[in-house]
PDB file of C-alpha atoms in Angstrom:
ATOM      1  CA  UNK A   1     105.554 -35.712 135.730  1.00 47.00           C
ATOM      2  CA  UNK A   2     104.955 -34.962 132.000  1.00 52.00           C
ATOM      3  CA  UNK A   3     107.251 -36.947 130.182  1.00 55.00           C
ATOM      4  CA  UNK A   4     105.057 -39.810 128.582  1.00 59.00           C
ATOM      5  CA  UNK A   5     105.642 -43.417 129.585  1.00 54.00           C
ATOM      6  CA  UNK A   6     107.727 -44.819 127.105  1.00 68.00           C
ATOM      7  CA  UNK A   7     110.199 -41.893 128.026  1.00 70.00           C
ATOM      8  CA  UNK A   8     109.611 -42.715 131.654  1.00 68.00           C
ATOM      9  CA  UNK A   9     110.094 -46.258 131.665  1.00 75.00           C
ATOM     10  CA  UNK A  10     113.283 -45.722 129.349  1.00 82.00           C
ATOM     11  CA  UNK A  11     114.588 -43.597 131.785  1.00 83.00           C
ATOM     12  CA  UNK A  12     113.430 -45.260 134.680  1.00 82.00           C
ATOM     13  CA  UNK A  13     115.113 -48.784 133.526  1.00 87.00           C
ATOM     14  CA  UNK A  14     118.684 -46.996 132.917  1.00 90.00           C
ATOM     15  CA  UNK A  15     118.364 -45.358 136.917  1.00 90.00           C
ATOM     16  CA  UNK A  16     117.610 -48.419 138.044  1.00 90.00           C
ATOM     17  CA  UNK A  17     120.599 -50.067 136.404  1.00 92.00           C
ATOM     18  CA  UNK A  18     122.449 -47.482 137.877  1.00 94.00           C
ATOM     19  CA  UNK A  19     121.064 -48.006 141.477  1.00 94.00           C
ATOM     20  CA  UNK A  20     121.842 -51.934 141.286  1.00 95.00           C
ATOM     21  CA  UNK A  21     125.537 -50.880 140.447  1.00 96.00           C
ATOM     22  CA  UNK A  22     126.132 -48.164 142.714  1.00 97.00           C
ATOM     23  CA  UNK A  23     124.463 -50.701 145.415  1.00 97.00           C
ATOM     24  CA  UNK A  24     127.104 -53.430 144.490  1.00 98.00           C
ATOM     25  CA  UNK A  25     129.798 -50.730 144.593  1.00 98.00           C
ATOM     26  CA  UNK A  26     128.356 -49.460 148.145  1.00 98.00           C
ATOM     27  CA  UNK A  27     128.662 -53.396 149.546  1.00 98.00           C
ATOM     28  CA  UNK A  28     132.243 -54.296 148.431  1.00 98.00           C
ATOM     29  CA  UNK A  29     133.530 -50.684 149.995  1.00 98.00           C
ATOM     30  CA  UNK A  30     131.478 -52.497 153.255  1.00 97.00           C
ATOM     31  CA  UNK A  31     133.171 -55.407 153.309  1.00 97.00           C
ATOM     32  CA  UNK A  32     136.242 -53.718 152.710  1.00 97.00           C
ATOM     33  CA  UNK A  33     135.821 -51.840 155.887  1.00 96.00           C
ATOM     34  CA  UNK A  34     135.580 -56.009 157.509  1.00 94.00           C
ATOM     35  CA  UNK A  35     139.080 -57.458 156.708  1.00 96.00           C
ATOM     36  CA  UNK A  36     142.883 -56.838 156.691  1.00 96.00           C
ATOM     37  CA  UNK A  37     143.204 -60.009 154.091  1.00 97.00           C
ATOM     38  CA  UNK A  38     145.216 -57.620 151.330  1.00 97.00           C
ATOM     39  CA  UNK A  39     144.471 -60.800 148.637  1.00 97.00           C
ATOM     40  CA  UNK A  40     140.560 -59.982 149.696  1.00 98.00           C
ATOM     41  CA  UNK A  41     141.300 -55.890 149.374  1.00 98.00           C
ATOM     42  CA  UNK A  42     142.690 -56.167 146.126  1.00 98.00           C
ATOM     43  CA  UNK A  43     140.270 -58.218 144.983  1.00 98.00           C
ATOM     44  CA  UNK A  44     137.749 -55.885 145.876  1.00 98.00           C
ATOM     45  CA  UNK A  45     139.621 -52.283 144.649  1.00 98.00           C
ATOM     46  CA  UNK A  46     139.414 -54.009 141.376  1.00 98.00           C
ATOM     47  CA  UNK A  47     135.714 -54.855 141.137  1.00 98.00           C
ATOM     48  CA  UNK A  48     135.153 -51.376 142.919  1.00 98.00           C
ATOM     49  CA  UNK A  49     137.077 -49.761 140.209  1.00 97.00           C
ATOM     50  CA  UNK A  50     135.741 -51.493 137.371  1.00 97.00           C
ATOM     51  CA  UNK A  51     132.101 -50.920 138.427  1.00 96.00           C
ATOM     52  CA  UNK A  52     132.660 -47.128 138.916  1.00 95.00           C
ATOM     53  CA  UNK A  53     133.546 -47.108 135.308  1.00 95.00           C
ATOM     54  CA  UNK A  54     130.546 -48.831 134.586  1.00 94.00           C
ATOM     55  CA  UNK A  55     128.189 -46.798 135.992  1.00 95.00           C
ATOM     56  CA  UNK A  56     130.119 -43.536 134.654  1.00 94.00           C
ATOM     57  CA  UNK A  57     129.778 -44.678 131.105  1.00 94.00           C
ATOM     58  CA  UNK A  58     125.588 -46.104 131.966  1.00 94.00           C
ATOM     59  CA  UNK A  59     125.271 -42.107 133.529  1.00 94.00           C
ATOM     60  CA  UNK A  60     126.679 -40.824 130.321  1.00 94.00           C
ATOM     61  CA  UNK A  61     124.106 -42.841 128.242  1.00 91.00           C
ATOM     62  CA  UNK A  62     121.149 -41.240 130.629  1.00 92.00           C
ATOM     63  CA  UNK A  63     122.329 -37.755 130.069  1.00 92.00           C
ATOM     64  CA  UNK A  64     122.837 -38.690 126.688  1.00 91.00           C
ATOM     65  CA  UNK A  65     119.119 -40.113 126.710  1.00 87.00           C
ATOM     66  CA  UNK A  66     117.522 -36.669 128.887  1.00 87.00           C
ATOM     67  CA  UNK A  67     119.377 -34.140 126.583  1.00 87.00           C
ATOM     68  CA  UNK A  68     117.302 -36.109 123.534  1.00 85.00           C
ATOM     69  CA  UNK A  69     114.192 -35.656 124.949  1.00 81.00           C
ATOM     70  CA  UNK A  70     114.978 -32.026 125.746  1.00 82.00           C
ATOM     71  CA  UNK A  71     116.194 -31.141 122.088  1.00 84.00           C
ATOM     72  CA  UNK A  72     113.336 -33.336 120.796  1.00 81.00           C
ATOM     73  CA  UNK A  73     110.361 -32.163 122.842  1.00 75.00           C
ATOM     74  CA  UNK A  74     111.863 -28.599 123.595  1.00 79.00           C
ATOM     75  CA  UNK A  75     110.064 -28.210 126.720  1.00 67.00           C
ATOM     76  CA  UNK A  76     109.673 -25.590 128.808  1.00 70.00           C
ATOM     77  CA  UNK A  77     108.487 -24.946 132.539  1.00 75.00           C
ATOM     78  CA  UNK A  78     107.881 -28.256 134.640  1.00 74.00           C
ATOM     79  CA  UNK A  79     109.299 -30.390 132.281  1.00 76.00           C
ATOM     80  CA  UNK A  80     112.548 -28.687 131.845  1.00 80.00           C
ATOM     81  CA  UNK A  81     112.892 -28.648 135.727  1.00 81.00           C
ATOM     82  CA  UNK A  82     112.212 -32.756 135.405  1.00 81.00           C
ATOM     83  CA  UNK A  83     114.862 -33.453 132.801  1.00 82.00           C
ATOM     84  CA  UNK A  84     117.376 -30.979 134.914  1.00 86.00           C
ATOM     85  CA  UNK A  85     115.772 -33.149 137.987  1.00 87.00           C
ATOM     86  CA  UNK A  86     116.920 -36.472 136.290  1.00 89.00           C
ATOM     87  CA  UNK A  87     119.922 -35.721 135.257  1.00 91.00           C
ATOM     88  CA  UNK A  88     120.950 -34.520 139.008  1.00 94.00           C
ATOM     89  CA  UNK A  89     119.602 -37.973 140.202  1.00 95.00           C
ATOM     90  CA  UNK A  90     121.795 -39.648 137.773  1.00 95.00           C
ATOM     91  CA  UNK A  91     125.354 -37.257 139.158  1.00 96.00           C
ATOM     92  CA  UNK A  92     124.363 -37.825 142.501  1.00 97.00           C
ATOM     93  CA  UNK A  93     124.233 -41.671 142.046  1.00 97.00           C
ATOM     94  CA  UNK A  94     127.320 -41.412 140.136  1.00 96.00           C
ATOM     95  CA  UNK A  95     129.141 -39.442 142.492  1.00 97.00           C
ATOM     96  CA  UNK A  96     128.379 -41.899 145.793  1.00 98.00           C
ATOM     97  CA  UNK A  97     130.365 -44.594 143.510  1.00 97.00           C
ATOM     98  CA  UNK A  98     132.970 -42.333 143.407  1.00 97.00           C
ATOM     99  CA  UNK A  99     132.902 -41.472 147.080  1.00 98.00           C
ATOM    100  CA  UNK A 100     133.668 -45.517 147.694  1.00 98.00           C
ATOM    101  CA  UNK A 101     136.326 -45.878 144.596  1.00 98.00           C
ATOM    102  CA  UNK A 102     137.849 -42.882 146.860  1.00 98.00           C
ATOM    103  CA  UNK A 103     138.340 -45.029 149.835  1.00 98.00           C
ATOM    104  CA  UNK A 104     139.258 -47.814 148.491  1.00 98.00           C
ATOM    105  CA  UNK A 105     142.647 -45.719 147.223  1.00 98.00           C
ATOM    106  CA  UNK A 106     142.779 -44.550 150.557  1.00 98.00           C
ATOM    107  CA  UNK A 107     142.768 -48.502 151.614  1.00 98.00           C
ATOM    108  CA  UNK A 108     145.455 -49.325 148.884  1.00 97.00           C
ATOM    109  CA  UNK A 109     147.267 -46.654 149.858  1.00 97.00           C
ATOM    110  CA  UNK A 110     147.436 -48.168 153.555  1.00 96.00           C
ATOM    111  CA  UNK A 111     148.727 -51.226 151.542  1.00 96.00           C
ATOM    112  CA  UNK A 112     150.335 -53.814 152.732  1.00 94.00           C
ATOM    113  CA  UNK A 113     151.207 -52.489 156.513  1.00 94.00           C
ATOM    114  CA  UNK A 114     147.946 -51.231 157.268  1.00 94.00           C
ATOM    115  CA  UNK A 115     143.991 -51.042 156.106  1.00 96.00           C
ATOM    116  CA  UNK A 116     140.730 -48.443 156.886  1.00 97.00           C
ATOM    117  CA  UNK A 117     139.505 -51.565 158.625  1.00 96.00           C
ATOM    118  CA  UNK A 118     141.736 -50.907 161.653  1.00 94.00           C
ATOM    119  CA  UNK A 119     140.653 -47.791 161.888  1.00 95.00           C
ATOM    120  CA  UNK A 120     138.251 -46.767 164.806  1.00 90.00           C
ATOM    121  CA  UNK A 121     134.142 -46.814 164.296  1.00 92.00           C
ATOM    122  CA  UNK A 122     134.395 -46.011 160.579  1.00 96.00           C
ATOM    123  CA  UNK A 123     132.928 -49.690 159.539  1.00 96.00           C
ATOM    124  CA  UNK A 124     130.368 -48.135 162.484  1.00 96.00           C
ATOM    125  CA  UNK A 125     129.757 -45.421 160.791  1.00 97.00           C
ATOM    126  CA  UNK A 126     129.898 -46.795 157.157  1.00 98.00           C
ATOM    127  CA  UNK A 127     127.098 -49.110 158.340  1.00 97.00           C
ATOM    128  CA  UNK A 128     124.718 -46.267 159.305  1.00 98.00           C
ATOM    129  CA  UNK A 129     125.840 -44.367 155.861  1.00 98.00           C
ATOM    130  CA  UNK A 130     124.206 -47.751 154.038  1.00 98.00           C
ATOM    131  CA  UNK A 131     120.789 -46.997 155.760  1.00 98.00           C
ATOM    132  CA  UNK A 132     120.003 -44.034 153.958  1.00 98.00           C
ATOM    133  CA  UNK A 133     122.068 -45.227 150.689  1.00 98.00           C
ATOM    134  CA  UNK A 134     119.736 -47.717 151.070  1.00 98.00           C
ATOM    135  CA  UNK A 135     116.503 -45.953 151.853  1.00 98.00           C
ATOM    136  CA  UNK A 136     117.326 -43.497 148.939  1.00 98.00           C
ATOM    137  CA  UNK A 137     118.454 -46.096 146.514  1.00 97.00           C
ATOM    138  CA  UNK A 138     114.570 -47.703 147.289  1.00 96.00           C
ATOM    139  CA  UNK A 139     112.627 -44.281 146.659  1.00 96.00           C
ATOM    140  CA  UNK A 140     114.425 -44.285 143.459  1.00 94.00           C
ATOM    141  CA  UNK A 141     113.670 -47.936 142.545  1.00 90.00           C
ATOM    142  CA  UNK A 142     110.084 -46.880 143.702  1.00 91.00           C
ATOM    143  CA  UNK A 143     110.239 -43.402 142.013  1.00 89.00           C
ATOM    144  CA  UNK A 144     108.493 -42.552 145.085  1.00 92.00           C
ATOM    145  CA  UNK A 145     110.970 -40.167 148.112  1.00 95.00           C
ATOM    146  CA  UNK A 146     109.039 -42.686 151.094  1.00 96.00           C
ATOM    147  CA  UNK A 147     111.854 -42.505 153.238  1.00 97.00           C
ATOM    148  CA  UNK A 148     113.166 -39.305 153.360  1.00 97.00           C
ATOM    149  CA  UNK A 149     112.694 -39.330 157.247  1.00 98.00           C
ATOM    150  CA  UNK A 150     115.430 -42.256 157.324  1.00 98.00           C
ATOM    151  CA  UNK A 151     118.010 -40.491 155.077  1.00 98.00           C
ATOM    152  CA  UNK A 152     117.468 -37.084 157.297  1.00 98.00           C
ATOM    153  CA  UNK A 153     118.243 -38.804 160.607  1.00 98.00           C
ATOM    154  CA  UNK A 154     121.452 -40.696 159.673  1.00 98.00           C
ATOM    155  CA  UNK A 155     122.431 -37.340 157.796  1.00 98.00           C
ATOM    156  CA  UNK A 156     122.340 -35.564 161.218  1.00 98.00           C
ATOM    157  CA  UNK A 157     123.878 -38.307 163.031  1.00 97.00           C
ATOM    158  CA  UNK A 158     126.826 -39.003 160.663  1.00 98.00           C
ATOM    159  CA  UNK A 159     127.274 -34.609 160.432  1.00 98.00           C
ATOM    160  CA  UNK A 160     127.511 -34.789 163.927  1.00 97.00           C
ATOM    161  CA  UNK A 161     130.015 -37.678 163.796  1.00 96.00           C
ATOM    162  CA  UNK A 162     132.266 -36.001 161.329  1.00 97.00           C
ATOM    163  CA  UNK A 163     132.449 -32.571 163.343  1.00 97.00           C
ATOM    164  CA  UNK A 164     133.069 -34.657 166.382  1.00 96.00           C
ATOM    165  CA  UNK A 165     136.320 -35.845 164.240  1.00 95.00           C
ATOM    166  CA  UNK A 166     137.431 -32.519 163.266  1.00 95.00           C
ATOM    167  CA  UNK A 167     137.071 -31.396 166.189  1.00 95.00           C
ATOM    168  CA  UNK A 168     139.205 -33.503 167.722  1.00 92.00           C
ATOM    169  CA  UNK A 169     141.968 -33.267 165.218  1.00 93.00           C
ATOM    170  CA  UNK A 170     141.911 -29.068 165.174  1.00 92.00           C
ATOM    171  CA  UNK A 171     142.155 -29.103 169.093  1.00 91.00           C
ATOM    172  CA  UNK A 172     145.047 -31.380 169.076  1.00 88.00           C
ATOM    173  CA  UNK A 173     149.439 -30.481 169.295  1.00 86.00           C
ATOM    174  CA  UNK A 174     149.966 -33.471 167.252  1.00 88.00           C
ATOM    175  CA  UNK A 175     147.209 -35.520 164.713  1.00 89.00           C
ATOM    176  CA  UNK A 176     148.084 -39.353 164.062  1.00 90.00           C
ATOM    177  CA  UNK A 177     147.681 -40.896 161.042  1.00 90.00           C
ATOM    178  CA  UNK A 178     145.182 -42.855 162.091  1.00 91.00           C
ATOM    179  CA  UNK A 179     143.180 -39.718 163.103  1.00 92.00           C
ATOM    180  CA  UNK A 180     144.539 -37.745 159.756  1.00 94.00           C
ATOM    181  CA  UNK A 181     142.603 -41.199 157.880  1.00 96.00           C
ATOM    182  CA  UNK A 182     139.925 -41.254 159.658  1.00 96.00           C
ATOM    183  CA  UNK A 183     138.896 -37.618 158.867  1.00 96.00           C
ATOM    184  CA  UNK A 184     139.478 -38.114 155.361  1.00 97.00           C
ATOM    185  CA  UNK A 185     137.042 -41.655 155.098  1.00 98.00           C
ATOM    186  CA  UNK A 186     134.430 -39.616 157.494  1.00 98.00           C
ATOM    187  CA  UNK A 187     134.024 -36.965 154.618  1.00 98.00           C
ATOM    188  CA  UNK A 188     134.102 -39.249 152.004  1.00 98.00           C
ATOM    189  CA  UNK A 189     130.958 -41.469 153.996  1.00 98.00           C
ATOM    190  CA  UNK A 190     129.760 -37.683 154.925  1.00 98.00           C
ATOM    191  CA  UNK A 191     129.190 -36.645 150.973  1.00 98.00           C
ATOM    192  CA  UNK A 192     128.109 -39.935 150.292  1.00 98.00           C
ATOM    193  CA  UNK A 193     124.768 -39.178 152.714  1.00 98.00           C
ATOM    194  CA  UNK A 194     124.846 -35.754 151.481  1.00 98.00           C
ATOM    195  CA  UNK A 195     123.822 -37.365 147.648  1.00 98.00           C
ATOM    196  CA  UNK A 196     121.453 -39.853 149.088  1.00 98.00           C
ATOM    197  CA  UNK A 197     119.581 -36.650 150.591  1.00 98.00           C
ATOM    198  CA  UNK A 198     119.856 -34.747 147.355  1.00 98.00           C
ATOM    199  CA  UNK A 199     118.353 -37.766 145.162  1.00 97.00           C
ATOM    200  CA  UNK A 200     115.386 -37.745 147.556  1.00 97.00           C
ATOM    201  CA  UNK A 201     114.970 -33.781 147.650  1.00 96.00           C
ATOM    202  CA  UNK A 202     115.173 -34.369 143.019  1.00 94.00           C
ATOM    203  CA  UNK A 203     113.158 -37.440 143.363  1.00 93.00           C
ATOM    204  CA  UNK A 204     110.150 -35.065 144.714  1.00 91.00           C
ATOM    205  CA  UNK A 205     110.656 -32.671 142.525  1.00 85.00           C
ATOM    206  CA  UNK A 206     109.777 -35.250 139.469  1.00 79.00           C
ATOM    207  CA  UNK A 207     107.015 -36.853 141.014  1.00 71.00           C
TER     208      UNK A 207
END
């Protein structure tokens, strides 16, 4: 990578900012996938919501912060693909926050007669999204894609999950709503692997 350190560390120190609020945001959509308590739920599509604000407005400052550098430095070839490469990391981050402020509406929508933690396997299957959110949120804290092995086998495994789903839905007369919300969560949890694969595949294309 050719930006010099200062620049790295500046821009290293807002990601990782980012990655300690998207984790927080990841962890209360988990433990709203753990209770029917609708006190507890609202409680938690508050701090959900006000932390995916939060990180929008820190991922504004980073783009802010790249597109500097590029008007500054002008730079062409490998470090042009770097700054383009950083500012992907930063939208895919971003965009996992708002994969979990997504189902928490779908949760308050369920409000008060029903919650996404009665429906089937989905805390299952949030659980295995949080190993590669994890894994990838690491490689960024590292600045180092280690784990891309980890994030590639739970993306097959929760693809394969979310097909099973719609397959079940398409070959059925009449879809329940609990079927209808499960779908919906699995594609939200589906994307949300789908960005912690793309911020490994940017994170080796900076280092």
């Amino acid at each position: 990578m050719s930006l010099t350190i200062s620049e790295l560390e500046k821009l290293r120190t807002i990601l990782l900012h980012m990655s300690q609020n998207v984790k927080a945001i990841a962890n209360l959509t988990r433990n709203m996938m753990k209770t029917e308590d609708l006190e507890v739920r609202k409680s938690l599509w508050k701090e959900i919501e006000e932390l995916s604000l939060i990180l929008d407005k820190i991922r504004r400052e980073f783009v802010t912060e790249v597109l500097v550098f590029i008007a500054r430095r002008q730079p062409l070839g490998r470090e042009l693909l770097t700054a383009h490469a950083l500012i992907s990391i930063a939208y895919d981050v971003y965009r996992i926050s708002r994969y979990c402020r997504e189902i928490a509406r779908i949760d308050s929508l369920l409000a008060p007669s029903s919650s996404i933690a009665t429906v089937k396997s989905i805390s299952n299957a949030f659980e295995e999204a949080m190993k590669a959110l994890e894994a990838a949120l690491n490689d960024l804290v590292e600045f180092a894609p280690k784990r891309v092995n980890i994030v590639s086998d739970v993306d097959e495994n929760i693809d394969k999950e979310y097909q099973e789903v719609l397959k079940e839905i398409t070959t059925s007369d009449v879809v329940s709503r609990e079927k209808a919300v499960k779908a919906l969560l699995m594609r939200h949890i589906e994307r949300i692997v789908d960005h912690a694969q793309y911020i490994e595949q940017h994170l080796s294309e900076v280092v």
